[in-house]
Coordinates of C-alpha atoms in Angstrom, one line a residue:
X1 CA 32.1 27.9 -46.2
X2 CA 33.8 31.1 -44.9
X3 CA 31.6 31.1 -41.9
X4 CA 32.4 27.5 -40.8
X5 CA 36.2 28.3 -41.1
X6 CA 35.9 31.2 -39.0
X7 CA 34.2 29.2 -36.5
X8 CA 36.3 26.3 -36.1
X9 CA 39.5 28.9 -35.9
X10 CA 37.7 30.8 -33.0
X11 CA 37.6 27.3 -31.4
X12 CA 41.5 26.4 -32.2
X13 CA 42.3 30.2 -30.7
X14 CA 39.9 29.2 -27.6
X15 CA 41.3 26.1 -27.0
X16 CA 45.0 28.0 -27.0
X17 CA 44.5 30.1 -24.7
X18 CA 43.0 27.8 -22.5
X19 CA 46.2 25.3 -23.1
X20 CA 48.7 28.8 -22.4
X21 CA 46.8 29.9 -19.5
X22 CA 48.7 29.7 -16.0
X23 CA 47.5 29.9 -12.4
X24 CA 44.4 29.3 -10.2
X25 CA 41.0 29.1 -11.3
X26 CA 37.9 29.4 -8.4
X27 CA 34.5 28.8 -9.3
X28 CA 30.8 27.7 -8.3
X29 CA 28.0 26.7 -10.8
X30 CA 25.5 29.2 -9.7
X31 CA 27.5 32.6 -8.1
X32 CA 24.1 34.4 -7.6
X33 CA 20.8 32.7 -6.5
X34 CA 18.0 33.9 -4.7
X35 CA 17.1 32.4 -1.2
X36 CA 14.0 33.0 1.1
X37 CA 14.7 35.2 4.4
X38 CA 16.2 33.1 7.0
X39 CA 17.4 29.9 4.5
X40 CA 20.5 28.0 5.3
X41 CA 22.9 28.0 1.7
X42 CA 25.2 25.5 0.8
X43 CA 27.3 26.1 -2.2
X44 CA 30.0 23.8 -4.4
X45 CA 33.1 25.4 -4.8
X46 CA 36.0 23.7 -7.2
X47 CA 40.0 25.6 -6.9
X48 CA 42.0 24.0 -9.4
X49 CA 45.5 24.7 -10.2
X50 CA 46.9 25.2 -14.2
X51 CA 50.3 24.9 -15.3
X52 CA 51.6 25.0 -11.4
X53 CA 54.0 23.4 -9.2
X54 CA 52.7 21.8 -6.4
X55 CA 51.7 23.6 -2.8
X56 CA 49.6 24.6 -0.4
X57 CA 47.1 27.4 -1.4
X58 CA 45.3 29.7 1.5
X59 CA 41.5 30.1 1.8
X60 CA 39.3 33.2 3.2
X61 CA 36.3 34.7 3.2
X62 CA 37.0 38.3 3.2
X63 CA 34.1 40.0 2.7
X64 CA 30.7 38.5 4.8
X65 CA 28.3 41.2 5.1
X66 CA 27.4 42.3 9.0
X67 CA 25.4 39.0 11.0
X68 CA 26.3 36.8 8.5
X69 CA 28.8 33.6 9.0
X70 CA 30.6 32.2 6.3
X71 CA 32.5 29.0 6.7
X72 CA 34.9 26.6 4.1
X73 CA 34.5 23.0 4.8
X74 CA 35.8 20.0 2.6
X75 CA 35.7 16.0 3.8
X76 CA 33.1 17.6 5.9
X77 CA 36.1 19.7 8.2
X78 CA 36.4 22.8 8.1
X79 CA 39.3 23.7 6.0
X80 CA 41.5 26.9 5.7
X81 CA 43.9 26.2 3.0
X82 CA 44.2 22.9 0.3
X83 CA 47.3 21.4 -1.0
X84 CA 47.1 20.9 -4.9
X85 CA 49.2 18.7 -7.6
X86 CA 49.7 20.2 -11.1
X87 CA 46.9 20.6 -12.8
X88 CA 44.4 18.9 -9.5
X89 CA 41.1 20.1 -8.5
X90 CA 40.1 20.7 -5.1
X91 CA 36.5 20.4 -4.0
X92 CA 35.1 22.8 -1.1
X93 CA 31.4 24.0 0.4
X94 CA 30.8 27.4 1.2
X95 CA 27.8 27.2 3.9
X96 CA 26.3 30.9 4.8
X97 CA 24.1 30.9 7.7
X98 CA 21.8 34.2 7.9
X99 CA 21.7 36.3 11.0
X100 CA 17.6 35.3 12.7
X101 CA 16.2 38.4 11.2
X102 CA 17.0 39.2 8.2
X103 CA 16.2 41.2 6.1
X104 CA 15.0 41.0 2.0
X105 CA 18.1 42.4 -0.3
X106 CA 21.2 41.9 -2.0
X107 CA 24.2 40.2 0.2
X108 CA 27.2 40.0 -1.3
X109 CA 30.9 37.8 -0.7
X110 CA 33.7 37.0 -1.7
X111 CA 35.7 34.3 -1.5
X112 CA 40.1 34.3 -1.9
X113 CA 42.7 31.4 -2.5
X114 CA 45.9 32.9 -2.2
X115 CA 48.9 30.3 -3.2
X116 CA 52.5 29.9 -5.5
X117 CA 52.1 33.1 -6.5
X118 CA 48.6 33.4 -7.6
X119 CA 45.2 34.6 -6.6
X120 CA 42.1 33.6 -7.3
X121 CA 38.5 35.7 -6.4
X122 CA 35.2 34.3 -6.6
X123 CA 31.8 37.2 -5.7
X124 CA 29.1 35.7 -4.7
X125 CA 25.7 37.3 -4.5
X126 CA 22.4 35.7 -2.0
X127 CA 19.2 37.6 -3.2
X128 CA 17.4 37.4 -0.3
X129 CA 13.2 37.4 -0.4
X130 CA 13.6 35.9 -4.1
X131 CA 14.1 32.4 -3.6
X132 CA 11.0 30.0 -4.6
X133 CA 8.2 29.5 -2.8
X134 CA 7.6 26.2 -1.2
X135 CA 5.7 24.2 -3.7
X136 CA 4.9 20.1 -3.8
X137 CA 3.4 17.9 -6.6
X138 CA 1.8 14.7 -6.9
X139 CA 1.6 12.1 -9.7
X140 CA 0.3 8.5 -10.1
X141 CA 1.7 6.7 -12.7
X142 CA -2.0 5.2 -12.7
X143 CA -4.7 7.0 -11.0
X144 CA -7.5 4.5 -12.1
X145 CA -7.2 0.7 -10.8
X146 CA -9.6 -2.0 -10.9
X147 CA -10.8 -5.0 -9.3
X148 CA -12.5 -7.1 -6.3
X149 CA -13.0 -6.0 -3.0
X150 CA -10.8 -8.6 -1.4
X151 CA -7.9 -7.4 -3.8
X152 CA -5.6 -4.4 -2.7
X153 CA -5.2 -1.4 -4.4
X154 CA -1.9 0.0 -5.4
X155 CA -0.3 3.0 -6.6
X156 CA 3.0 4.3 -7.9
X157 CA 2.9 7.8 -7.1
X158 CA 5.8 10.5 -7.2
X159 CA 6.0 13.2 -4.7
X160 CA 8.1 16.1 -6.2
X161 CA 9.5 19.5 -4.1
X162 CA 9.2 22.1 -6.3
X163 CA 11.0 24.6 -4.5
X164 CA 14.6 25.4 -3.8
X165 CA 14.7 24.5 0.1
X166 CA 14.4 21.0 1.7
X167 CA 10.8 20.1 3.3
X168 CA 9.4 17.3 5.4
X169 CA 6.9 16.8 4.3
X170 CA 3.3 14.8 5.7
X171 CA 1.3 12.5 4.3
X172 CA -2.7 12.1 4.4
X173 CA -5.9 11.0 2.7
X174 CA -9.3 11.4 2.6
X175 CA -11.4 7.8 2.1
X176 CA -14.9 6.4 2.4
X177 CA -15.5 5.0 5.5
X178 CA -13.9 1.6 6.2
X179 CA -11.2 2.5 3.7
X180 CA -7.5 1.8 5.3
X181 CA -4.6 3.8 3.1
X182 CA -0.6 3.1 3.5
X183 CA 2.1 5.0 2.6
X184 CA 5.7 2.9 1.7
X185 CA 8.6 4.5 0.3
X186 CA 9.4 2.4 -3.2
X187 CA 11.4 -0.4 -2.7
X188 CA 10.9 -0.1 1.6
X189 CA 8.6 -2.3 3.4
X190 CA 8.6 0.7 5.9
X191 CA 5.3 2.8 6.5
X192 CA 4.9 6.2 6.8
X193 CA 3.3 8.9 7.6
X194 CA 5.9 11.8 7.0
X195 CA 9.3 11.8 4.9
X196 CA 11.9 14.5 4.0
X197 CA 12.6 15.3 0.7
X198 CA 15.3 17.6 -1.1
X199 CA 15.0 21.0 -2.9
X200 CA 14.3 20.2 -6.4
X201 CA 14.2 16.2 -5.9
X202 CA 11.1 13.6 -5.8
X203 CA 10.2 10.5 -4.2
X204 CA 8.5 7.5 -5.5
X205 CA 5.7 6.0 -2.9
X206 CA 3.7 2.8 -3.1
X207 CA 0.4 3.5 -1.7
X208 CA -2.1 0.8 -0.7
X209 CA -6.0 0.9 -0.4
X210 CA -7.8 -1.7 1.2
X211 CA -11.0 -1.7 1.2
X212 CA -14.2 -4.1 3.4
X213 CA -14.7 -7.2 1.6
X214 CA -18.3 -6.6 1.4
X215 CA -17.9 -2.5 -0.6
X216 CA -20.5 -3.2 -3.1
X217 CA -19.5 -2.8 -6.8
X218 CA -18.7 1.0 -8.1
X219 CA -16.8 3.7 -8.1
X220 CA -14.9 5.1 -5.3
X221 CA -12.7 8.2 -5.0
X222 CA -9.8 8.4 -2.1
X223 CA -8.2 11.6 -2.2
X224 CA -3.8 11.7 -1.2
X225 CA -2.3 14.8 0.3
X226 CA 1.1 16.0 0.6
X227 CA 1.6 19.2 3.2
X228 CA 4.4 21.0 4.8
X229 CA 3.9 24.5 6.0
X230 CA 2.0 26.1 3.6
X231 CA 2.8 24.0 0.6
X232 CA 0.3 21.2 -0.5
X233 CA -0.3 19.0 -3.4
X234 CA -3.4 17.0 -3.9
X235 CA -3.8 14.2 -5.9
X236 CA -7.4 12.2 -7.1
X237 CA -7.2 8.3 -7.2
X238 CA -10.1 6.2 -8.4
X239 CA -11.3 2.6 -7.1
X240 CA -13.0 0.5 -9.4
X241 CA -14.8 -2.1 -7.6
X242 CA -16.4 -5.3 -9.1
X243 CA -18.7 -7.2 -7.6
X244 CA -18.5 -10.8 -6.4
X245 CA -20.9 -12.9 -4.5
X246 CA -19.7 -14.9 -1.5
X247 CA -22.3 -16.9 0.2
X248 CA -22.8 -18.4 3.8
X249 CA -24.5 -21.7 4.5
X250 CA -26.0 -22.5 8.2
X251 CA -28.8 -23.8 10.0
X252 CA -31.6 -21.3 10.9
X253 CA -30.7 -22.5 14.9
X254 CA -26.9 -22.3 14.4
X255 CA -26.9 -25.8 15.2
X256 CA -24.8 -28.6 13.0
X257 CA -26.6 -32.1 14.2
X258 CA -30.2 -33.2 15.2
X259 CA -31.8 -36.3 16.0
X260 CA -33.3 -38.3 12.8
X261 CA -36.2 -41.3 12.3
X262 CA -34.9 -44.0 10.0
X263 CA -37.4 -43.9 7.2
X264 CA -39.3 -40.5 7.7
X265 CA -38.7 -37.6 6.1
X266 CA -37.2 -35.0 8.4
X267 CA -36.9 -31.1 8.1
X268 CA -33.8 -29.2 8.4
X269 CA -34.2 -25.7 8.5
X270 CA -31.1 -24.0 6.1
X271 CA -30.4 -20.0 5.6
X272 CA -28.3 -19.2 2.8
X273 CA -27.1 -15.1 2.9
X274 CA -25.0 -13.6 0.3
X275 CA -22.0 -11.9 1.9
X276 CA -20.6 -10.3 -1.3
X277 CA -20.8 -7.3 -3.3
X278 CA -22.1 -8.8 -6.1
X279 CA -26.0 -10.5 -6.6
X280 CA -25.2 -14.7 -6.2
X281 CA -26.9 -16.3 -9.4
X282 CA -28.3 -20.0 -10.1
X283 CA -28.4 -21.0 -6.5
X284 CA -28.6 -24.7 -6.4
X285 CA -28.7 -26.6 -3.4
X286 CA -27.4 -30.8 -3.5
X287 CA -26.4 -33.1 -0.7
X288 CA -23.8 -36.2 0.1
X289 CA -25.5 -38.4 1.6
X290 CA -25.1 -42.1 3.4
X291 CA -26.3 -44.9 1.1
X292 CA -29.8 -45.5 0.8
X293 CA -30.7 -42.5 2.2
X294 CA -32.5 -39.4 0.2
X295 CA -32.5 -35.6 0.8
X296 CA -34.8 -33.0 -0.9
X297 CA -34.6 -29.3 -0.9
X298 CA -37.5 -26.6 -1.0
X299 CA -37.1 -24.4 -3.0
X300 CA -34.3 -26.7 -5.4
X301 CA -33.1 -23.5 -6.8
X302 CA -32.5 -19.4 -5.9
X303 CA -32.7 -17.3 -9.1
X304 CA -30.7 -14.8 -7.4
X305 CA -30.0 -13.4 -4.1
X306 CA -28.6 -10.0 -3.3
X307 CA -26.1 -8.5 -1.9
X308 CA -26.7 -8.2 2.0
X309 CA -29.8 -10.5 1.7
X310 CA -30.6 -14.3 3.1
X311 CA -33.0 -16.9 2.0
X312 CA -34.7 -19.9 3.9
X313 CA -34.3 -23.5 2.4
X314 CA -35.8 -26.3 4.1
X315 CA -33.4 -29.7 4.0
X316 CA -35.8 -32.9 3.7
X317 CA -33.2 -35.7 5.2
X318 CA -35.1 -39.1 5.0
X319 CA -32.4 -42.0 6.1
X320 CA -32.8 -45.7 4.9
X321 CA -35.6 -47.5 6.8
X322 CA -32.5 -50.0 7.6
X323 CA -30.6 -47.5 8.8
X324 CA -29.1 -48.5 12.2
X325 CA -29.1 -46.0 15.0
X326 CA -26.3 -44.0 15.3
X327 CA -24.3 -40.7 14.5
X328 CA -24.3 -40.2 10.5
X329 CA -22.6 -36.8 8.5
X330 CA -24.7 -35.5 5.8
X331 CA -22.8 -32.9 3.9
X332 CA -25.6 -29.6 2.5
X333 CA -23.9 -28.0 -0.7
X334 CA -24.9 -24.5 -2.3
X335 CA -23.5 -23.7 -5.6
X336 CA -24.2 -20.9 -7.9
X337 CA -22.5 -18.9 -11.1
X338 CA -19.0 -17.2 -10.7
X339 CA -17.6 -20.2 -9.0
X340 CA -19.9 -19.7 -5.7
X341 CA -19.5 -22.4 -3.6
X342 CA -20.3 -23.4 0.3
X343 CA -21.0 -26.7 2.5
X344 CA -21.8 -27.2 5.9
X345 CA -21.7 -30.8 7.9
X346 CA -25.0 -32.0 9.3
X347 CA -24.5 -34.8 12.1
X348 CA -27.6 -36.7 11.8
X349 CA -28.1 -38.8 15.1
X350 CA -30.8 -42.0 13.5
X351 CA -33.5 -43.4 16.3
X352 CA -35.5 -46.2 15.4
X353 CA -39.6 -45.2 15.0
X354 CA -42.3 -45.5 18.1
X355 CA -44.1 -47.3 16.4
X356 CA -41.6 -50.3 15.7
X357 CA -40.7 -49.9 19.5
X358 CA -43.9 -50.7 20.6
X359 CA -44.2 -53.3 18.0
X360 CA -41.1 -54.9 19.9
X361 CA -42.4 -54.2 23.1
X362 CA -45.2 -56.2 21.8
X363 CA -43.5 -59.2 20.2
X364 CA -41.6 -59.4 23.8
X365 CA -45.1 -59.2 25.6
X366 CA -46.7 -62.4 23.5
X367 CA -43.3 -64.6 23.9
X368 CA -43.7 -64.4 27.4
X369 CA -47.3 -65.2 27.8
X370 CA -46.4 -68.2 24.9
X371 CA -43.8 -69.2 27.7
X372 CA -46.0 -68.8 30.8
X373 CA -49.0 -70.6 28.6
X374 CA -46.6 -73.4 27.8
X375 CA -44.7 -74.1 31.5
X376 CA -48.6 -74.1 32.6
X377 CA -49.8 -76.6 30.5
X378 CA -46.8 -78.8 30.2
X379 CA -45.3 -78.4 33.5
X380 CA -47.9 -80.1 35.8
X381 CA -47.2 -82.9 33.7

């Protein structure tokens, strides 16, 4: 109980002292940091005035050790004194820009505001040679997707600058052949290939694999890298393909119409080739035909066929014995498992048979003789 008495009147004495105290207060987060040899430094200054009138209080960088230049900006100007209300707060950047070769050590400064009777000091020590090192990371959010070839593949990664100096940084990858990979800044529709990123900050990136539609099923690794200078981060993604058959129907000439005899039975030559990445199962073959007409296939059915390979079916197209000659579309169907599905459009052109030409040419041949028999006979008379 005694203990938690003492404390709170160490805080009422605190806050006192605080409320009685008077004059100009300069300050920075971080007064000594460590940079590497030849890094820029930007630092946050805040001056605020206690218990003051209002007026103009002077700025200077006395002490700037030898090749060094030290210069006091705020609104982005370069600034030289501030003009402060009671009780305001003033916010300025201290920039230090290192002579070209420097060397590792201690550098120390000091920075004065000098103003209605006060003054305010603020050392500040550089450490150089003990700044981090330039480091990168890389993180997907998933690392392992799934799906179809003819699907794209993306990832939500996060590329981090682990060090305490801005980088540029370049992007690449490593992918199996045929692979394409896109790097988009999260919520951009911009690609790229390089972006800058800030001491200490990270970027999120939507990257996008796309892959030929015929990768057969499995597992495939693309591999991301982030460098600049001698940092570099690597990062391991993993395609999971699944298979899917996608089948092709065509003549075995390439061509889409032939001649017919009304009545015969006439062969069509059909190859059917699986263009997937998947085996195509239950092939069945079936046909939309004119009325009255019939078509067979050989083989009726394809257990399966695999990935890459074709198979020959033979089309039996036998038109109606009535059928008059002319152009006629036949429409060849394959369908198998997983929704597999093609057609093609056969123009059939139907000629009538030899043998019912000659038959004609016949028929013609006996009316005229009838005729020439008759005008004969009955004409003398």
């Amino acid at each position: 109980m005694m203990r938690n008495v003492l404390a709170l009147l160490a805080v009422l004495w605190s806050l006192a002292l605080a409320q009685q105290y008077r004059g100009l207060a300069l300050g920075t987060a971080y007064p000594e940091i460590g940079v590497q040899p030849g890094e820029s430094v930007s630092l946050t200054l805040t001056l605020k005035s206690y218990g003051l009138p209002p007026g103009v209080v002077r700025l200077s960088v006395p002490e700037v050790p030898a090749g060094w230049q030290a210069v006091l900006t705020g609104g982005g100007r370069l600034v030289r004194a501030v003009y402060l209300n009671p009780d305001q707060e003033a916010s300025l950047t201290l920039r230090l820009q290192p002579p070209k070769e420097v060397k590792e050590g201690t550098y120390r400064f000091l920075v004065r505001a000098e103003g209605l009777g006060q003054t305010a000091s603020l050392p500040i020590t550089l450490m150089v040679g003990q700044g981090l090192p330039k480091r990168l990371s890389l993180e997907a959010e998933l690392p392992v997707l799934k799906g179809p070839p003819t699907s794209s593949f993306r990832y939500r990664v996060t590329l981090r600058n682990e060090s305490d100096q801005d980088l540029l940084v370049s992007l690449e990858y490593q992918a199996p052949q045929g692979f394409q990979v896109t790097f988009t800044p999260a919520f951009s529709s911009q690609q790229v290939t390089s972006l800058p990123v800030k001491a200490g900050e990270s970027r999120d990136l939507d990257v996008e694999v796309s892959l030929p539609k015929d990768t057969p099923a499995g597992a495939y690794g693309v591999t991301l890298r982030a460098v600049a200078g001698d940092a570099r981060a690597d990062l391991a993604l993993t395609l999971e393909v699944t298979g899917r058959p996608e089948v092709r129907l065509s003549t075995k000439e390439g061509r889409l119409s032939g001649s017919v005899t009304a009545g015969r039975e006439n062969a069509v030559k059909l190859v059917v080739k699986n263009e997937g990445s998947a085996p195509a199962k239950n092939l069945s073959f079936s046909a939309f035909e004119p009325s009255g007409w019939e078509v067979k296939f050989e083989p009726e059915k394809l257990e399966v066929l695999e990935p890459g390979k074709e198979a020959e079916v033979t089309a039996r197209i036998k038109p109606s014995p009535k059928a008059v000659a002319g152009d006629y579309m036949v429409t060849l169907r394959v369908s198998g498992d997983e929704g597999v599905s093609e057609s093609l459009d056969y123009r059939a052109t139907v000629v009538t048979s030899t043998l019912w030409g000659l038959v004609g040419v016949a028929l013609v041949a006996v009316a005229v003789l009838v005729l020439g028999f008759a005008v004969n006979r009955f004409g003398r008379r």
